[in-house]
Short mmCIF file of C-alpha atoms and ligand atoms in Angstrom, two decimals:
data_model
loop_
_atom_site.label_atom_id
_atom_site.label_comp_id
_atom_site.label_asym_id
_atom_site.label_seq_id
_atom_site.Cartn_x
_atom_site.Cartn_y
_atom_site.Cartn_z
CA MET A 1 -24.57 0.77 12.59
CA ASN A 2 -22.89 3.70 10.92
CA GLY A 3 -25.20 3.94 7.92
CA ARG A 4 -22.37 3.64 5.39
CA GLN A 5 -22.89 1.41 2.39
CA SER A 6 -19.24 1.09 1.29
CA ALA A 7 -16.95 -1.87 2.06
CA PRO A 8 -15.18 -1.85 5.43
CA GLN A 9 -11.81 -0.15 5.57
CA ARG A 10 -8.99 -2.67 5.75
CA ILE A 11 -6.60 -2.29 8.64
CA CYS A 12 -2.99 -3.35 9.17
CA LEU A 13 -2.24 -3.30 12.90
CA LEU A 14 1.48 -3.14 13.71
CA GLY A 15 2.17 -4.22 17.29
CA ALA A 16 -1.12 -6.09 17.65
CA THR A 17 -0.16 -7.86 20.90
CA GLY A 18 0.70 -4.64 22.76
CA SER A 19 -1.25 -2.07 24.70
CA ILE A 20 -2.01 0.13 21.67
CA GLY A 21 -2.86 -3.02 19.70
CA ARG A 22 -5.36 -4.09 22.36
CA SER A 23 -7.07 -0.67 22.48
CA THR A 24 -7.23 -0.53 18.67
CA LEU A 25 -8.83 -3.98 18.38
CA ASP A 26 -11.37 -2.97 21.01
CA VAL A 27 -12.44 0.08 18.97
CA ILE A 28 -12.48 -1.87 15.68
CA ALA A 29 -14.68 -4.58 17.20
CA ARG A 30 -17.32 -1.92 17.95
CA HIS A 31 -17.60 -1.05 14.24
CA PRO A 32 -17.58 -4.27 12.17
CA GLN A 33 -19.32 -2.62 9.19
CA ARG A 34 -16.76 0.11 9.10
CA PHE A 35 -13.42 -1.61 9.77
CA GLU A 36 -11.91 -5.01 9.03
CA VAL A 37 -8.67 -6.44 10.44
CA SER A 38 -6.57 -7.56 7.46
CA VAL A 39 -3.03 -7.75 8.86
CA LEU A 40 -1.73 -8.30 12.38
CA THR A 41 1.97 -8.05 13.28
CA ALA A 42 3.90 -8.68 16.48
CA CYS A 43 7.38 -9.51 17.72
CA SER A 44 7.41 -12.87 19.52
CA ASN A 45 4.27 -13.44 21.61
CA VAL A 46 2.92 -16.54 19.82
CA ASP A 47 0.10 -17.40 22.23
CA GLU A 48 -1.42 -13.93 22.12
CA MET A 49 -1.01 -13.67 18.35
CA ALA A 50 -2.67 -17.07 17.86
CA ARG A 51 -5.57 -15.96 20.06
CA LEU A 52 -5.97 -12.74 18.04
CA CYS A 53 -5.85 -14.65 14.74
CA ARG A 54 -8.66 -16.93 15.93
CA ILE A 55 -10.84 -13.95 16.76
CA HIS A 56 -10.07 -11.64 13.83
CA ARG A 57 -9.15 -14.10 11.03
CA PRO A 58 -6.72 -11.71 9.29
CA GLU A 59 -5.48 -12.42 5.80
CA LEU A 60 -1.89 -12.11 7.03
CA ALA A 61 -0.09 -12.47 10.39
CA VAL A 62 3.57 -11.46 10.60
CA MET A 63 5.99 -12.19 13.44
CA ALA A 64 9.28 -10.25 13.56
CA ASP A 65 10.94 -13.23 15.23
CA ALA A 66 11.45 -16.13 12.79
CA ASN A 67 11.21 -18.83 15.44
CA ALA A 68 7.96 -17.33 16.75
CA GLY A 69 6.64 -17.24 13.18
CA GLY A 70 7.23 -20.98 12.80
CA LEU A 71 5.42 -21.67 16.05
CA LEU A 72 2.53 -19.42 15.04
CA ALA A 73 2.14 -21.20 11.69
CA LYS A 74 1.79 -24.50 13.59
CA ALA A 75 -0.55 -23.03 16.19
CA ILE A 76 -2.99 -21.69 13.59
CA ALA A 77 -2.58 -24.39 10.93
CA ASP A 78 -6.34 -24.93 11.19
CA ILE A 79 -7.06 -21.34 10.03
CA PRO A 80 -6.50 -21.59 6.26
CA GLU A 81 -7.41 -17.95 5.52
CA THR A 82 -4.48 -16.59 7.57
CA GLU A 83 -1.06 -16.68 5.94
CA VAL A 84 1.94 -16.43 8.30
CA MET A 85 5.10 -14.54 7.38
CA VAL A 86 8.23 -13.66 9.36
CA GLY A 87 10.83 -10.92 9.63
CA ASP A 88 11.17 -7.12 9.68
CA LYS A 89 10.98 -6.87 5.88
CA ALA A 90 7.68 -8.72 5.80
CA ILE A 91 6.28 -6.28 8.39
CA ALA A 92 7.28 -3.26 6.29
CA GLN A 93 5.85 -4.91 3.15
CA ALA A 94 2.58 -5.67 4.94
CA ALA A 95 2.27 -1.99 5.94
CA ALA A 96 2.48 -0.99 2.27
CA MET A 97 0.17 -3.67 0.78
CA SER A 98 -2.11 -2.25 -1.89
CA ASP A 99 -5.38 -3.48 -0.38
CA ILE A 100 -4.71 -1.86 3.03
CA ASP A 101 -6.47 1.43 3.80
CA ILE A 102 -5.29 2.21 7.33
CA VAL A 103 -2.05 1.33 9.14
CA VAL A 104 -1.96 1.61 12.93
CA ALA A 105 1.65 2.03 14.07
CA GLY A 106 1.75 0.46 17.54
CA ILE A 107 5.24 -1.03 17.57
CA VAL A 108 7.48 0.15 20.41
CA GLY A 109 10.85 1.70 19.59
CA SER A 110 12.67 2.99 16.54
CA VAL A 111 12.40 -0.50 15.00
CA GLY A 112 8.97 0.82 13.92
CA LEU A 113 10.55 3.41 11.61
CA ALA A 114 10.83 1.18 8.51
CA PRO A 115 7.17 0.03 8.49
CA CYS A 116 5.97 3.60 9.27
CA LEU A 117 7.96 4.94 6.37
CA ALA A 118 6.73 2.16 4.07
CA ALA A 119 3.10 2.91 4.98
CA VAL A 120 3.60 6.65 4.51
CA GLN A 121 5.31 6.14 1.13
CA ALA A 122 2.42 3.92 0.03
CA GLY A 123 0.09 6.87 0.78
CA LYS A 124 -1.89 5.15 3.54
CA ARG A 125 -3.75 6.71 6.42
CA VAL A 126 -1.21 6.10 9.19
CA LEU A 127 -2.19 6.32 12.85
CA LEU A 128 1.01 7.02 14.71
CA ALA A 129 1.31 5.87 18.34
CA ASN A 130 4.91 4.75 17.86
CA LYS A 131 6.71 8.02 18.72
CA GLU A 132 10.34 6.87 18.43
CA PRO A 133 10.37 7.05 14.58
CA LEU A 134 9.49 10.75 14.81
CA VAL A 135 12.29 11.28 17.33
CA VAL A 136 14.82 9.53 15.08
CA ALA A 137 13.75 10.85 11.66
CA GLY A 138 10.67 13.03 12.09
CA GLU A 139 11.49 15.73 9.56
CA LEU A 140 11.98 13.06 6.93
CA LEU A 141 8.83 11.17 7.85
CA MET A 142 6.72 14.35 7.73
CA ALA A 143 8.21 15.38 4.38
CA GLU A 144 7.48 11.93 2.94
CA ALA A 145 3.89 12.10 4.21
CA ARG A 146 3.40 15.41 2.37
CA ARG A 147 5.12 14.14 -0.77
CA CYS A 148 3.14 10.89 -0.92
CA GLY A 149 -0.23 12.29 0.17
CA ALA A 150 -0.43 10.08 3.26
CA ASP A 151 -2.76 11.10 6.11
CA LEU A 152 -0.40 10.85 9.06
CA LEU A 153 -2.51 11.24 12.21
CA PRO A 154 -1.16 11.30 15.77
CA ILE A 155 -2.70 8.98 18.36
CA ASP A 156 -0.29 9.76 21.17
CA SER A 157 -2.98 11.30 23.40
CA GLU A 158 -1.41 14.77 23.80
CA HIS A 159 -0.66 15.13 20.10
CA ASN A 160 -4.05 13.83 19.13
CA GLY A 161 -5.51 16.44 21.49
CA ILE A 162 -3.51 19.21 19.80
CA PHE A 163 -4.56 17.89 16.38
CA GLN A 164 -8.19 18.18 17.51
CA LEU A 165 -7.64 21.74 18.79
CA LEU A 166 -5.88 23.19 15.75
CA PRO A 167 -7.89 24.86 12.98
CA ALA A 168 -8.71 22.55 10.06
CA ASP A 169 -6.58 24.63 7.70
CA TYR A 170 -3.56 24.52 10.00
CA THR A 171 -0.25 24.27 8.22
CA PRO A 172 3.14 24.04 9.90
CA GLY A 173 4.48 27.54 10.49
CA LEU A 174 1.56 28.67 12.66
CA GLN A 175 1.71 32.42 12.04
CA SER A 176 -1.31 32.55 9.75
CA SER A 177 -3.52 30.43 11.99
CA GLY A 178 -3.09 32.60 15.10
CA VAL A 179 -1.60 29.74 17.12
CA GLU A 180 0.93 30.98 19.68
CA ARG A 181 1.87 27.99 21.82
CA LEU A 182 1.16 24.28 22.32
CA THR A 183 1.01 22.68 25.76
CA LEU A 184 1.44 18.99 26.49
CA THR A 185 0.28 17.80 29.88
CA ALA A 186 2.23 15.20 31.86
CA SER A 187 0.93 13.12 34.75
CA GLY A 188 4.32 13.38 36.47
CA GLY A 189 4.40 9.57 36.65
CA PRO A 190 4.66 7.41 39.76
CA PHE A 191 7.60 9.33 41.28
CA ARG A 192 6.28 12.90 41.20
CA ARG A 193 6.36 13.04 45.01
CA ARG A 194 8.94 10.32 45.82
CA ASP A 195 12.09 11.38 47.66
CA PRO A 196 14.78 11.71 44.92
CA GLY A 197 17.26 10.36 47.49
CA THR A 198 15.62 6.95 46.96
CA PHE A 199 15.62 7.00 43.13
CA ALA A 200 18.65 4.64 43.06
CA THR A 201 16.56 1.82 44.53
CA ILE A 202 13.51 2.13 42.25
CA THR A 203 12.58 -1.29 40.85
CA PRO A 204 11.23 -2.00 37.33
CA GLN A 205 7.96 -3.07 38.94
CA GLU A 206 7.59 0.29 40.71
CA ALA A 207 8.50 2.20 37.55
CA CYS A 208 5.91 0.31 35.48
CA ARG A 209 3.06 1.07 37.91
CA HIS A 210 1.70 4.21 36.23
CA PRO A 211 -0.95 6.10 38.24
CA ASN A 212 -3.34 6.87 35.33
CA TRP A 213 -2.49 4.89 32.18
CA SER A 214 -2.01 1.18 31.50
CA MET A 215 0.79 0.89 28.90
CA GLY A 216 3.71 -1.23 27.70
CA GLU A 217 6.85 -1.49 29.84
CA LYS A 218 9.10 0.80 27.81
CA ILE A 219 6.73 3.77 27.72
CA SER A 220 5.90 3.20 31.40
CA VAL A 221 9.58 3.57 32.35
CA ASP A 222 9.80 6.60 30.03
CA SER A 223 6.83 8.11 31.87
CA ALA A 224 8.45 7.44 35.25
CA SER A 225 11.68 9.21 34.18
CA MET A 226 9.69 11.85 32.24
CA MET A 227 11.74 11.00 29.15
CA ASN A 228 8.34 10.23 27.64
CA LYS A 229 7.46 13.92 27.85
CA GLY A 230 10.87 14.80 26.41
CA LEU A 231 10.25 12.47 23.46
CA GLU A 232 6.80 14.03 23.11
CA VAL A 233 8.18 17.60 22.96
CA ILE A 234 10.34 16.41 20.05
CA GLU A 235 7.35 14.61 18.55
CA ALA A 236 5.21 17.78 18.78
CA ALA A 237 7.88 20.05 17.30
CA ARG A 238 8.33 17.69 14.36
CA PHE A 239 4.71 16.76 13.83
CA PHE A 240 3.29 20.29 14.00
CA GLY A 241 6.31 22.03 12.50
CA ILE A 242 6.70 24.43 15.43
CA GLU A 243 9.76 25.79 17.20
CA ALA A 244 10.73 23.88 20.34
CA ASP A 245 10.41 26.95 22.57
CA ARG A 246 6.72 27.19 21.69
CA VAL A 247 5.99 23.71 23.07
CA ASP A 248 5.30 23.79 26.82
CA VAL A 249 5.00 20.97 29.34
CA VAL A 250 2.79 21.27 32.38
CA VAL A 251 2.31 18.61 35.04
CA HIS A 252 -1.35 17.72 35.50
CA PRO A 253 -1.61 14.71 37.83
CA GLN A 254 -5.23 13.81 36.94
CA SER A 255 -4.43 13.27 33.20
CA LEU A 256 -7.86 14.59 32.19
CA VAL A 257 -6.67 17.57 30.17
CA HIS A 258 -4.38 16.07 27.52
CA ALA A 259 -3.30 19.13 25.58
CA LEU A 260 -3.90 22.86 25.16
CA VAL A 261 -3.47 25.34 22.33
CA GLN A 262 -2.91 29.02 23.07
CA TYR A 263 -4.22 31.39 20.39
CA ARG A 264 -3.09 34.95 19.68
CA ASP A 265 -6.36 36.49 20.92
CA GLY A 266 -5.98 35.14 24.46
CA SER A 267 -8.06 31.98 24.01
CA MET A 268 -6.61 28.80 25.38
CA LEU A 269 -8.41 25.68 24.15
CA ALA A 270 -8.12 22.39 26.02
CA GLN A 271 -8.85 18.82 24.93
CA MET A 272 -10.18 16.72 27.79
CA GLY A 273 -11.38 13.20 28.40
CA ASN A 274 -10.83 10.16 30.57
CA PRO A 275 -7.31 8.74 30.17
CA ASP A 276 -8.13 5.97 27.69
CA MET A 277 -6.25 5.48 24.41
CA ARG A 278 -9.43 4.32 22.69
CA THR A 279 -10.46 7.99 22.37
CA PRO A 280 -7.52 9.17 20.23
CA ILE A 281 -7.53 5.87 18.31
CA ALA A 282 -11.25 6.18 17.46
CA HIS A 283 -10.76 9.84 16.56
CA ALA A 284 -8.01 9.08 14.06
CA LEU A 285 -9.63 5.92 12.66
CA ALA A 286 -12.81 7.77 11.70
CA TRP A 287 -11.45 11.31 11.19
CA PRO A 288 -13.04 13.65 10.27
CA GLN A 289 -16.09 11.79 11.57
CA ARG A 290 -16.65 10.80 15.21
CA ILE A 291 -17.44 7.27 16.32
CA GLU A 292 -18.18 5.56 19.61
CA ALA A 293 -15.03 4.40 21.43
CA GLY A 294 -16.33 2.70 24.56
CA VAL A 295 -15.02 5.53 26.73
CA LYS A 296 -17.22 7.10 29.41
CA ALA A 297 -17.77 10.86 29.27
CA LEU A 298 -16.00 12.92 31.89
CA ASP A 299 -18.08 13.76 34.95
CA LEU A 300 -16.72 17.20 35.80
CA VAL A 301 -18.63 17.49 39.07
CA ALA A 302 -17.24 14.14 40.24
CA VAL A 303 -13.76 15.29 39.16
CA GLY A 304 -14.22 18.55 41.07
CA GLN A 305 -10.71 19.87 40.70
CA LEU A 306 -7.91 20.00 38.16
CA ASP A 307 -4.32 20.64 39.30
CA PHE A 308 -1.40 22.02 37.29
CA GLU A 309 2.24 22.55 38.26
CA ALA A 310 5.58 23.18 36.57
CA PRO A 311 7.69 20.09 35.83
CA ASP A 312 10.60 19.56 38.24
CA GLU A 313 13.58 19.34 35.87
CA ALA A 314 16.07 18.74 38.69
CA ARG A 315 14.15 15.63 39.70
CA PHE A 316 13.62 14.57 36.07
CA PRO A 317 16.75 15.52 34.07
CA CYS A 318 15.60 13.55 30.99
CA LEU A 319 13.23 16.35 30.04
CA ALA A 320 16.07 18.87 29.71
CA LEU A 321 18.24 16.32 27.87
CA ALA A 322 15.50 15.89 25.27
CA ARG A 323 15.15 19.66 24.82
CA GLN A 324 18.94 19.98 24.41
CA ALA A 325 18.98 17.24 21.78
CA LEU A 326 16.08 18.87 19.94
CA ALA A 327 18.01 22.15 19.84
CA SER A 328 21.02 20.30 18.36
CA GLY A 329 19.06 18.72 15.50
CA GLN A 330 17.84 15.40 14.14
CA ALA A 331 21.07 13.44 14.60
CA ALA A 332 21.16 14.38 18.29
CA THR A 333 17.55 13.32 18.81
CA ALA A 334 18.30 10.03 17.02
CA ALA A 335 21.19 9.49 19.46
CA LEU A 336 19.01 10.47 22.43
CA ASN A 337 16.46 7.87 21.37
CA GLY A 338 19.05 5.13 20.87
CA ALA A 339 20.70 5.78 24.23
CA ASN A 340 17.33 5.87 25.98
CA GLU A 341 16.17 2.59 24.40
CA MET A 342 19.36 0.86 25.61
CA ALA A 343 19.20 2.41 29.08
CA VAL A 344 15.54 1.52 29.59
CA ALA A 345 16.12 -2.07 28.42
CA ALA A 346 19.06 -2.38 30.84
CA PHE A 347 16.98 -0.94 33.68
CA LEU A 348 14.16 -3.42 32.95
CA ARG A 349 16.72 -6.29 33.05
CA GLY A 350 17.90 -5.03 36.45
CA GLU A 351 21.31 -4.03 35.08
CA LEU A 352 21.08 -0.24 35.44
CA ARG A 353 19.85 1.93 38.29
CA PHE A 354 16.86 4.19 37.63
CA ASP A 355 18.86 7.32 38.50
CA ARG A 356 21.50 6.33 35.93
CA LEU A 357 19.09 6.43 32.96
CA ALA A 358 19.73 10.15 32.47
CA THR A 359 23.47 9.73 33.18
CA VAL A 360 23.90 7.16 30.40
CA ILE A 361 21.94 9.31 27.93
CA GLU A 362 23.92 12.42 28.84
CA GLN A 363 27.23 10.53 28.54
CA THR A 364 26.23 9.12 25.15
CA LEU A 365 25.15 12.49 23.77
CA ALA A 366 28.40 14.08 24.98
CA ALA A 367 30.57 11.31 23.51
CA MET A 368 29.22 11.72 19.97
CA ASP A 369 29.58 14.30 17.22
CA HIS A 370 26.09 15.15 15.99
CA ALA A 371 27.17 17.14 12.95
CA VAL A 372 26.35 14.32 10.54
CA ALA A 373 24.37 14.12 7.30
CA SER A 374 20.62 14.26 7.80
CA GLY A 375 19.58 11.51 5.35
CA LEU A 376 17.71 8.43 6.52
CA GLU A 377 20.66 6.03 6.35
CA ALA A 378 22.89 8.47 8.26
CA LEU A 379 20.29 8.96 11.00
CA ILE A 380 19.76 5.22 11.38
CA ALA A 381 23.54 4.68 11.54
CA HIS A 382 23.87 7.48 14.09
CA GLU A 383 21.21 5.94 16.30
CA ARG A 384 22.91 2.52 15.99
CA GLU A 385 26.21 4.08 17.05
CA ALA A 386 24.48 5.72 20.03
CA LYS A 387 23.13 2.33 21.07
CA ARG A 388 26.62 0.83 20.89
CA GLN A 389 28.10 3.75 22.82
CA ALA A 390 25.36 3.64 25.46
CA SER A 391 25.89 -0.09 26.01
CA VAL A 392 29.55 0.63 26.85
CA PHE A 393 28.51 3.16 29.52
CA ILE A 394 25.82 0.79 30.83
CA ALA A 395 28.40 -1.99 31.17
CA GLU A 396 30.68 0.37 33.11
CA TRP A 397 27.87 1.37 35.51
CA SER A 398 26.75 -2.20 36.07
CA ARG A 399 30.21 -3.37 37.06
P1 NAD B 401 3.80 -2.65 24.14
O1 NAD B 401 5.11 -3.05 24.66
O2 NAD B 401 2.58 -2.93 24.92
O3 NAD B 401 3.58 -3.30 22.68
C1 NAD B 401 4.58 -3.22 21.71
C2 NAD B 401 4.19 -3.98 20.47
O4 NAD B 401 5.29 -3.88 19.54
C3 NAD B 401 3.95 -5.48 20.69
O5 NAD B 401 2.88 -5.91 19.90
C4 NAD B 401 5.24 -6.13 20.21
O6 NAD B 401 5.04 -7.42 19.69
C5 NAD B 401 5.68 -5.17 19.11
N1 NAD B 401 7.14 -5.21 18.94
C6 NAD B 401 8.08 -5.05 19.91
N2 NAD B 401 9.31 -5.17 19.39
C7 NAD B 401 9.15 -5.41 18.07
C8 NAD B 401 10.05 -5.65 17.01
N3 NAD B 401 11.38 -5.68 17.20
N4 NAD B 401 9.54 -5.85 15.77
C9 NAD B 401 8.20 -5.85 15.57
N5 NAD B 401 7.31 -5.64 16.54
C10 NAD B 401 7.76 -5.42 17.78
O7 NAD B 401 3.90 -1.07 23.81
P2 NAD B 401 2.71 0.01 23.78
O8 NAD B 401 2.51 0.56 25.13
O9 NAD B 401 1.55 -0.52 23.04
O10 NAD B 401 3.40 1.20 22.94
C11 NAD B 401 3.59 1.11 21.55
C12 NAD B 401 4.05 2.47 21.03
O11 NAD B 401 3.00 3.41 21.23
C13 NAD B 401 5.26 3.03 21.76
O12 NAD B 401 6.07 3.74 20.85
C14 NAD B 401 4.66 4.00 22.78
O13 NAD B 401 5.52 5.04 23.10
C15 NAD B 401 3.45 4.51 22.00
N6 NAD B 401 2.36 4.97 22.86
C16 NAD B 401 1.74 4.08 23.70
C17 NAD B 401 0.71 4.50 24.52
C18 NAD B 401 -0.02 3.53 25.41
O14 NAD B 401 -0.99 3.91 26.07
N7 NAD B 401 0.38 2.28 25.50
C19 NAD B 401 0.31 5.85 24.51
C20 NAD B 401 0.96 6.73 23.65
C21 NAD B 401 1.97 6.27 22.82
MG1 MG B 402 1.48 10.62 25.34
#
């Protein structure tokens, strides 16, 4: 019981069948008086979506894939309260529906940009796990959130940690709040100690076996190549409006400290907790209140020791590529994201070697002119061109 008398807040969950979707539904189920699932969206997993509809009885279920939508409508024909819609447009419309209070952005990839933007422009509280939209068009998304009065809250664990550590009156620019630097921790992924001479033979299964977090395939591969941390440096710079050279990355294999903020007076504040996405999700759902998330408190004595080391950029070249793109501007980060999405998908299909992920991204960035207009359409077109360009390089490498 939370003691509140008001009606539950209505939630639209984008990417309901994924890892973030699962964690979000777990937190929501702990607070039935407070939250209600109104919309669920997914790409093509009909069985899982049908199962979720039976449990949560949303008013609307949307599948991006039209064929999957038809199958879902048949599978849940006995649930009259749930309408089924299909297509990307319907997902973006659902995220902006007038009776929705909170949108959880848990889609993977830059395909999540349109619904994120729609939710922001409708002035919703938007919980952002989906980091690729910020990498492609973050400045625009942040400006729209300010213009439309949307509460855009990060649930990527490191960024949520920083959000928790910053003063309540923080505004991008930092000088007045005494904030000097932000630090994102990285686990180092499954290959922190693996002989780089064997990186060519890494299988998708090995890359997806993350030591500390259970996540979707794409972000697991990104974590293994450390591109995830590169995307997160871009995400932090955009989200908190801070210069790239004031965002540090430190490898912390236990993943118990998620983020740190260095203040001018010498204080360094850390946000800690067990590695479980339900913590940042619960934080942002209830913010500025705190609710139970089903996550055990850290037992520091049992933990005993925390380790920190500098990231090995020779072993993980994706981190430097992301920093270079960030220095070049939004079009370059859009291209970086597009090339990475194509390379990761090819790796997961077994068509590209793990050690060629960075090569394809570097080749794509070098082949393109990033001095393009910074509007939304131009950025989307630039990312699309990067995807096309990257697929040419991937085809050459897989020959
Ligand atoms: P996932 O692969 O487990 O789930 C992805 C979800 O997106 C699924 O529900 C899928 O149906 C949906 N989806 C995929 N393609 C789509 C499309 N074309 N149109 C509409 N929906 C589509 O991924 P995840 O691990 O839950 O990650 C989701 C996002 O959150 C990613 O951007 C990831 O970087 C970010 N994130 C995840 C975690 C985590 O712990 N999983 C942590 C931090 C950030
Ligand atoms: Mg993260």
